[in-house]
């Protein structure tokens, strides 16, 4: 059943060093259509670096990354962006574009500069905004939003382009419980529709709950990979994080009401 | 005997100083005046002092704004001649070293210049020579035949480019008037200022006196051809602009030369 | 949103016309004839408009590409380079205004900016902070050389000072054409990039992920801004503040989208400089204050007032 879904993003023995320190060492992975991959690991284990290698922002010193079967460097910026969207971790925003403008941005890049957005694009953007829970905030400037709302606005921006793959660096880090759950549910729903998602997530429970696959990084190396129940077990978590882990009965479990 | 010595000492101290004084001048204009009234040679001059030729070989001790205080104190001058304008810090600093400073007032007219010559003459005990010098200049200027006021040519003076000129309250403006010209900006109650080209064109000067030392392409500016001075080709560029710019005894040469040029003598 | 904008566009248009009228109708000579209006004031007003437009558009693009709301047209060394070119030209006896002078200040500006760009480039990438640092270095170096020149060669120092403060002269046809062409070229280079520039202004990584070739974009933008800055400097010397303030004010009124911001900043800059120049010529007539002095005088307190009023929603 798995093998019938096409491999959209793959990495073969990626290695990358900063200033003599090996941030990523021989990491391989495969992302198929419909996968929801959770990338976890302690701070400094190379998660963000891995994402940057997967999206082409960084070039690996060893190994290759492939997008839809072709080597990543062979893609032009526009070709790549049409297939793969990505979100860096949320940062301060300087300029007050409206939420709608922001959502439209990716889509309108190819349009002639003097043309306003057409009705179809606006409709798409509004859909995306509703999906991330920002419906009604279309005309608010980015600078007036909370960091969580901004994060969702940029997610809408990435979704609006309708890519095949979405690579996210901590998409829920600024979100509260409810919004976090909503986003995870949204992403799960999109992967059900064929989107491939790879996301760096800190919450191991969320990974276990929503992701179809997980990888655990430690010191730039792949410690374990596979279905969340297999990849994230007591032994691997203890090894990676240096804390003892066991599944408890008394922990809270959260889910959305509707 | 003791009384005799005391009185002799007192008399020597009180007697007018002999001409072999130790003098330092920080302004070229004062240097020229000092040499003209016979108070030379000087011990130290500014780096801009180039006239008379003897002054060029005198030791250079900086200038008015940045005097070489060490060297000046080493020279132990009797008087240092500075200028009143811009100079308070310099004057104070030299005075603090215990050296007498004579701050010559800025000459804003020919009359003020003549007054300065007299003052400087008194300071160095050359009263006679100073008076003679001043008289000579006065006589030369008085002897000029000037047409009636309304027939005198209108003059635009370009002291520095672009369009740095003079109002009525300046030495150069007075010089022009004494030579028989009318400064187009004579009604402005200021010394030097930057004029707009439009005003210059509107005033229609008959003569343009260019004292700036770099090339000026006034004739090529828009509407320049409407200016009588440009049409008639009367753009005067004196060989030696210093005699116009420096309030010194050479003002006589400047006024005579300008008078000639204004009356149509070829340069 | 569009309704608001229409009235604001109308206001901007009115300001532009008003400033133009002020430029042509006011001056030291009251009751001036057609001669003065057409051959002195009109070219000068046009020159002020071109310079102001160049500064406004350039400032807007700089603030986007460097992600720095304090960026102005001169931040990567442009004005210092232009000043150095200008004093060199004066030292060689080339008067201002003149073709040789224009060429020197243009070359100085362009070379200084190019030098800063190459200094900032490392590993094929130029980060915004590296560009700003390189610009500061180039500016201080050129600035020192300019000061040295002004002290050592006093005879041209007044001309140099006037240029450095920023002032507009009566304008020859060739000056108008040169600066006008450069202004058009700069805008033509920048306008098509405006959407990509928007993306870049939100973050380099974000822009990359949206499919923007960030290094190529930066090079294009810097080329365009250099051309605009050179057009402005050739017309009016290094006038400060307009390139910094115009984009701020226009962003507050029209939003940060560059495809609008570039042009309204240009329009506002043009209006501002035309008005300032008209005042510069008239206030102390027949004396003339360099327009750059007025722009600094008016700009600083106005900016302070804006800062006090809108603490958070500035950008």
PDB file of C-alpha atoms in Angstrom, chain C residues 43-181:
ATOM      1  CA  UNK C  43      14.192  73.639 -15.256  1.00  0.00           C
ATOM      2  CA  UNK C  44      15.151  74.027 -11.639  1.00  0.00           C
ATOM      3  CA  UNK C  45      11.775  72.830 -10.411  1.00  0.00           C
ATOM      4  CA  UNK C  46      11.944  69.870 -12.782  1.00  0.00           C
ATOM      5  CA  UNK C  47      15.403  69.044 -11.540  1.00  0.00           C
ATOM      6  CA  UNK C  48      14.167  69.175  -7.963  1.00  0.00           C
ATOM      7  CA  UNK C  49      11.268  66.897  -8.914  1.00  0.00           C
ATOM      8  CA  UNK C  50      13.568  64.365 -10.540  1.00  0.00           C
ATOM      9  CA  UNK C  51      15.971  64.371  -7.618  1.00  0.00           C
ATOM     10  CA  UNK C  52      13.181  64.099  -5.059  1.00  0.00           C
ATOM     11  CA  UNK C  53      11.528  61.273  -6.982  1.00  0.00           C
ATOM     12  CA  UNK C  54      14.803  59.402  -7.226  1.00  0.00           C
ATOM     13  CA  UNK C  55      15.422  59.787  -3.518  1.00  0.00           C
ATOM     14  CA  UNK C  56      11.919  58.713  -2.529  1.00  0.00           C
ATOM     15  CA  UNK C  57      11.850  55.603  -4.693  1.00  0.00           C
ATOM     16  CA  UNK C  58      15.404  54.662  -3.813  1.00  0.00           C
ATOM     17  CA  UNK C  59      14.736  54.992  -0.101  1.00  0.00           C
ATOM     18  CA  UNK C  60      11.654  52.801  -0.354  1.00  0.00           C
ATOM     19  CA  UNK C  61      13.559  50.070  -2.175  1.00  0.00           C
ATOM     20  CA  UNK C  62      16.479  50.272   0.237  1.00  0.00           C
ATOM     21  CA  UNK C  63      14.238  49.927   3.264  1.00  0.00           C
ATOM     22  CA  UNK C  64      12.727  46.803   1.726  1.00  0.00           C
ATOM     23  CA  UNK C  65      15.850  45.109   0.468  1.00  0.00           C
ATOM     24  CA  UNK C  66      17.838  45.760   3.633  1.00  0.00           C
ATOM     25  CA  UNK C  67      14.860  45.058   5.911  1.00  0.00           C
ATOM     26  CA  UNK C  68      15.847  48.180   7.763  1.00  0.00           C
ATOM     27  CA  UNK C  69      13.448  51.083   8.262  1.00  0.00           C
ATOM     28  CA  UNK C  70      16.369  53.396   8.897  1.00  0.00           C
ATOM     29  CA  UNK C  71      17.889  52.760   5.505  1.00  0.00           C
ATOM     30  CA  UNK C  72      18.176  55.687   3.168  1.00  0.00           C
ATOM     31  CA  UNK C  73      19.553  56.066  -0.348  1.00  0.00           C
ATOM     32  CA  UNK C  74      23.011  56.670   1.009  1.00  0.00           C
ATOM     33  CA  UNK C  75      23.383  53.851   3.471  1.00  0.00           C
ATOM     34  CA  UNK C  76      25.667  51.737   1.323  1.00  0.00           C
ATOM     35  CA  UNK C  77      28.098  54.479   0.616  1.00  0.00           C
ATOM     36  CA  UNK C  78      26.409  56.234  -2.295  1.00  0.00           C
ATOM     37  CA  UNK C  79      26.524  59.791  -1.000  1.00  0.00           C
ATOM     38  CA  UNK C  80      30.047  59.518   0.325  1.00  0.00           C
ATOM     39  CA  UNK C  81      31.200  58.189  -3.035  1.00  0.00           C
ATOM     40  CA  UNK C  82      29.374  60.946  -4.869  1.00  0.00           C
ATOM     41  CA  UNK C  83      30.920  63.554  -2.593  1.00  0.00           C
ATOM     42  CA  UNK C  84      34.366  62.160  -3.220  1.00  0.00           C
ATOM     43  CA  UNK C  85      33.801  62.188  -6.966  1.00  0.00           C
ATOM     44  CA  UNK C  86      32.567  65.753  -6.698  1.00  0.00           C
ATOM     45  CA  UNK C  87      35.567  67.053  -4.778  1.00  0.00           C
ATOM     46  CA  UNK C  88      37.910  65.263  -7.167  1.00  0.00           C
ATOM     47  CA  UNK C  89      36.158  66.947 -10.074  1.00  0.00           C
ATOM     48  CA  UNK C  90      36.452  70.335  -8.375  1.00  0.00           C
ATOM     49  CA  UNK C  91      40.105  69.671  -7.716  1.00  0.00           C
ATOM     50  CA  UNK C  92      40.604  69.025 -11.401  1.00  0.00           C
ATOM     51  CA  UNK C  93      38.994  72.323 -12.202  1.00  0.00           C
ATOM     52  CA  UNK C  94      35.679  70.951 -13.444  1.00  0.00           C
ATOM     53  CA  UNK C  95      32.976  73.378 -12.405  1.00  0.00           C
ATOM     54  CA  UNK C  96      29.584  72.579 -11.000  1.00  0.00           C
ATOM     55  CA  UNK C  97      27.285  72.405 -12.910  1.00  0.00           C
ATOM     56  CA  UNK C  98      29.012  70.765 -15.802  1.00  0.00           C
ATOM     57  CA  UNK C  99      29.209  67.503 -17.675  1.00  0.00           C
ATOM     58  CA  UNK C 100      32.561  66.515 -16.206  1.00  0.00           C
ATOM     59  CA  UNK C 101      31.367  67.211 -12.679  1.00  0.00           C
ATOM     60  CA  UNK C 102      28.198  65.181 -13.205  1.00  0.00           C
ATOM     61  CA  UNK C 103      30.183  62.263 -14.593  1.00  0.00           C
ATOM     62  CA  UNK C 104      32.592  62.300 -11.672  1.00  0.00           C
ATOM     63  CA  UNK C 105      29.915  62.384  -8.987  1.00  0.00           C
ATOM     64  CA  UNK C 106      28.005  59.637 -10.791  1.00  0.00           C
ATOM     65  CA  UNK C 107      31.130  57.491 -11.083  1.00  0.00           C
ATOM     66  CA  UNK C 108      32.016  58.117  -7.452  1.00  0.00           C
ATOM     67  CA  UNK C 109      28.567  57.122  -6.243  1.00  0.00           C
ATOM     68  CA  UNK C 110      28.379  54.058  -8.411  1.00  0.00           C
ATOM     69  CA  UNK C 111      31.877  52.819  -7.586  1.00  0.00           C
ATOM     70  CA  UNK C 112      31.445  53.329  -3.859  1.00  0.00           C
ATOM     71  CA  UNK C 113      28.200  51.341  -3.900  1.00  0.00           C
ATOM     72  CA  UNK C 114      29.714  48.616  -6.046  1.00  0.00           C
ATOM     73  CA  UNK C 115      32.698  48.435  -3.756  1.00  0.00           C
ATOM     74  CA  UNK C 116      30.502  48.115  -0.698  1.00  0.00           C
ATOM     75  CA  UNK C 117      28.509  45.366  -2.426  1.00  0.00           C
ATOM     76  CA  UNK C 118      31.610  43.365  -3.247  1.00  0.00           C
ATOM     77  CA  UNK C 119      33.018  43.865   0.211  1.00  0.00           C
ATOM     78  CA  UNK C 120      29.780  42.526   1.693  1.00  0.00           C
ATOM     79  CA  UNK C 121      29.689  39.513  -0.573  1.00  0.00           C
ATOM     80  CA  UNK C 122      30.973  36.302   0.909  1.00  0.00           C
ATOM     81  CA  UNK C 123      30.425  32.840  -0.417  1.00  0.00           C
ATOM     82  CA  UNK C 124      28.208  34.186  -3.155  1.00  0.00           C
ATOM     83  CA  UNK C 125      25.840  35.731  -0.636  1.00  0.00           C
ATOM     84  CA  UNK C 126      25.354  39.254   0.628  1.00  0.00           C
ATOM     85  CA  UNK C 127      23.449  39.576   3.855  1.00  0.00           C
ATOM     86  CA  UNK C 128      21.625  42.782   4.690  1.00  0.00           C
ATOM     87  CA  UNK C 129      23.750  43.465   7.750  1.00  0.00           C
ATOM     88  CA  UNK C 130      26.967  42.888   5.818  1.00  0.00           C
ATOM     89  CA  UNK C 131      25.812  45.424   3.240  1.00  0.00           C
ATOM     90  CA  UNK C 132      25.076  48.019   5.883  1.00  0.00           C
ATOM     91  CA  UNK C 133      28.434  47.448   7.564  1.00  0.00           C
ATOM     92  CA  UNK C 134      30.285  47.668   4.273  1.00  0.00           C
ATOM     93  CA  UNK C 135      28.379  50.858   3.518  1.00  0.00           C
ATOM     94  CA  UNK C 136      29.387  52.399   6.818  1.00  0.00           C
ATOM     95  CA  UNK C 137      32.996  51.529   6.120  1.00  0.00           C
ATOM     96  CA  UNK C 138      32.930  53.032   2.640  1.00  0.00           C
ATOM     97  CA  UNK C 139      31.114  56.127   3.897  1.00  0.00           C
ATOM     98  CA  UNK C 140      33.569  56.811   6.684  1.00  0.00           C
ATOM     99  CA  UNK C 141      36.543  56.300   4.423  1.00  0.00           C
ATOM    100  CA  UNK C 142      35.200  58.568   1.695  1.00  0.00           C
ATOM    101  CA  UNK C 143      34.036  61.040   4.306  1.00  0.00           C
ATOM    102  CA  UNK C 144      37.531  61.301   5.729  1.00  0.00           C
ATOM    103  CA  UNK C 145      38.991  61.884   2.293  1.00  0.00           C
ATOM    104  CA  UNK C 146      36.420  64.567   1.595  1.00  0.00           C
ATOM    105  CA  UNK C 147      37.229  66.393   4.837  1.00  0.00           C
ATOM    106  CA  UNK C 148      40.912  66.188   4.081  1.00  0.00           C
ATOM    107  CA  UNK C 149      40.286  67.703   0.685  1.00  0.00           C
ATOM    108  CA  UNK C 150      38.178  70.513   2.067  1.00  0.00           C
ATOM    109  CA  UNK C 151      40.869  71.425   4.566  1.00  0.00           C
ATOM    110  CA  UNK C 152      43.804  71.071   2.232  1.00  0.00           C
ATOM    111  CA  UNK C 153      42.367  72.776  -0.818  1.00  0.00           C
ATOM    112  CA  UNK C 154      40.453  75.714   0.482  1.00  0.00           C
ATOM    113  CA  UNK C 155      39.782  77.293  -2.863  1.00  0.00           C
ATOM    114  CA  UNK C 156      37.115  74.802  -3.911  1.00  0.00           C
ATOM    115  CA  UNK C 157      35.750  74.158  -0.462  1.00  0.00           C
ATOM    116  CA  UNK C 158      32.679  76.340  -0.837  1.00  0.00           C
ATOM    117  CA  UNK C 159      31.607  74.550  -4.004  1.00  0.00           C
ATOM    118  CA  UNK C 160      32.234  71.226  -2.330  1.00  0.00           C
ATOM    119  CA  UNK C 161      30.255  72.221   0.732  1.00  0.00           C
ATOM    120  CA  UNK C 162      27.280  73.326  -1.330  1.00  0.00           C
ATOM    121  CA  UNK C 163      27.258  70.007  -3.148  1.00  0.00           C
ATOM    122  CA  UNK C 164      27.585  67.985   0.039  1.00  0.00           C
ATOM    123  CA  UNK C 165      24.749  69.838   1.761  1.00  0.00           C
ATOM    124  CA  UNK C 166      22.604  69.326  -1.288  1.00  0.00           C
ATOM    125  CA  UNK C 167      21.423  72.176  -3.446  1.00  0.00           C
ATOM    126  CA  UNK C 168      19.747  72.512  -6.782  1.00  0.00           C
ATOM    127  CA  UNK C 169      21.042  74.765  -9.528  1.00  0.00           C
ATOM    128  CA  UNK C 170      19.172  76.228 -12.482  1.00  0.00           C
ATOM    129  CA  UNK C 171      19.622  73.107 -14.521  1.00  0.00           C
ATOM    130  CA  UNK C 172      20.911  72.698 -18.024  1.00  0.00           C
ATOM    131  CA  UNK C 173      18.978  70.607 -20.575  1.00  0.00           C
ATOM    132  CA  UNK C 174      21.658  67.939 -20.516  1.00  0.00           C
ATOM    133  CA  UNK C 175      21.499  67.684 -16.741  1.00  0.00           C
ATOM    134  CA  UNK C 176      17.721  67.294 -16.919  1.00  0.00           C
ATOM    135  CA  UNK C 177      17.932  64.673 -19.606  1.00  0.00           C
ATOM    136  CA  UNK C 178      20.661  62.675 -17.854  1.00  0.00           C
ATOM    137  CA  UNK C 179      18.951  62.623 -14.501  1.00  0.00           C
ATOM    138  CA  UNK C 180      15.563  62.070 -16.084  1.00  0.00           C
ATOM    139  CA  UNK C 181      16.765  59.080 -18.063  1.00  0.00           C
TER     140      UNK C 181
END
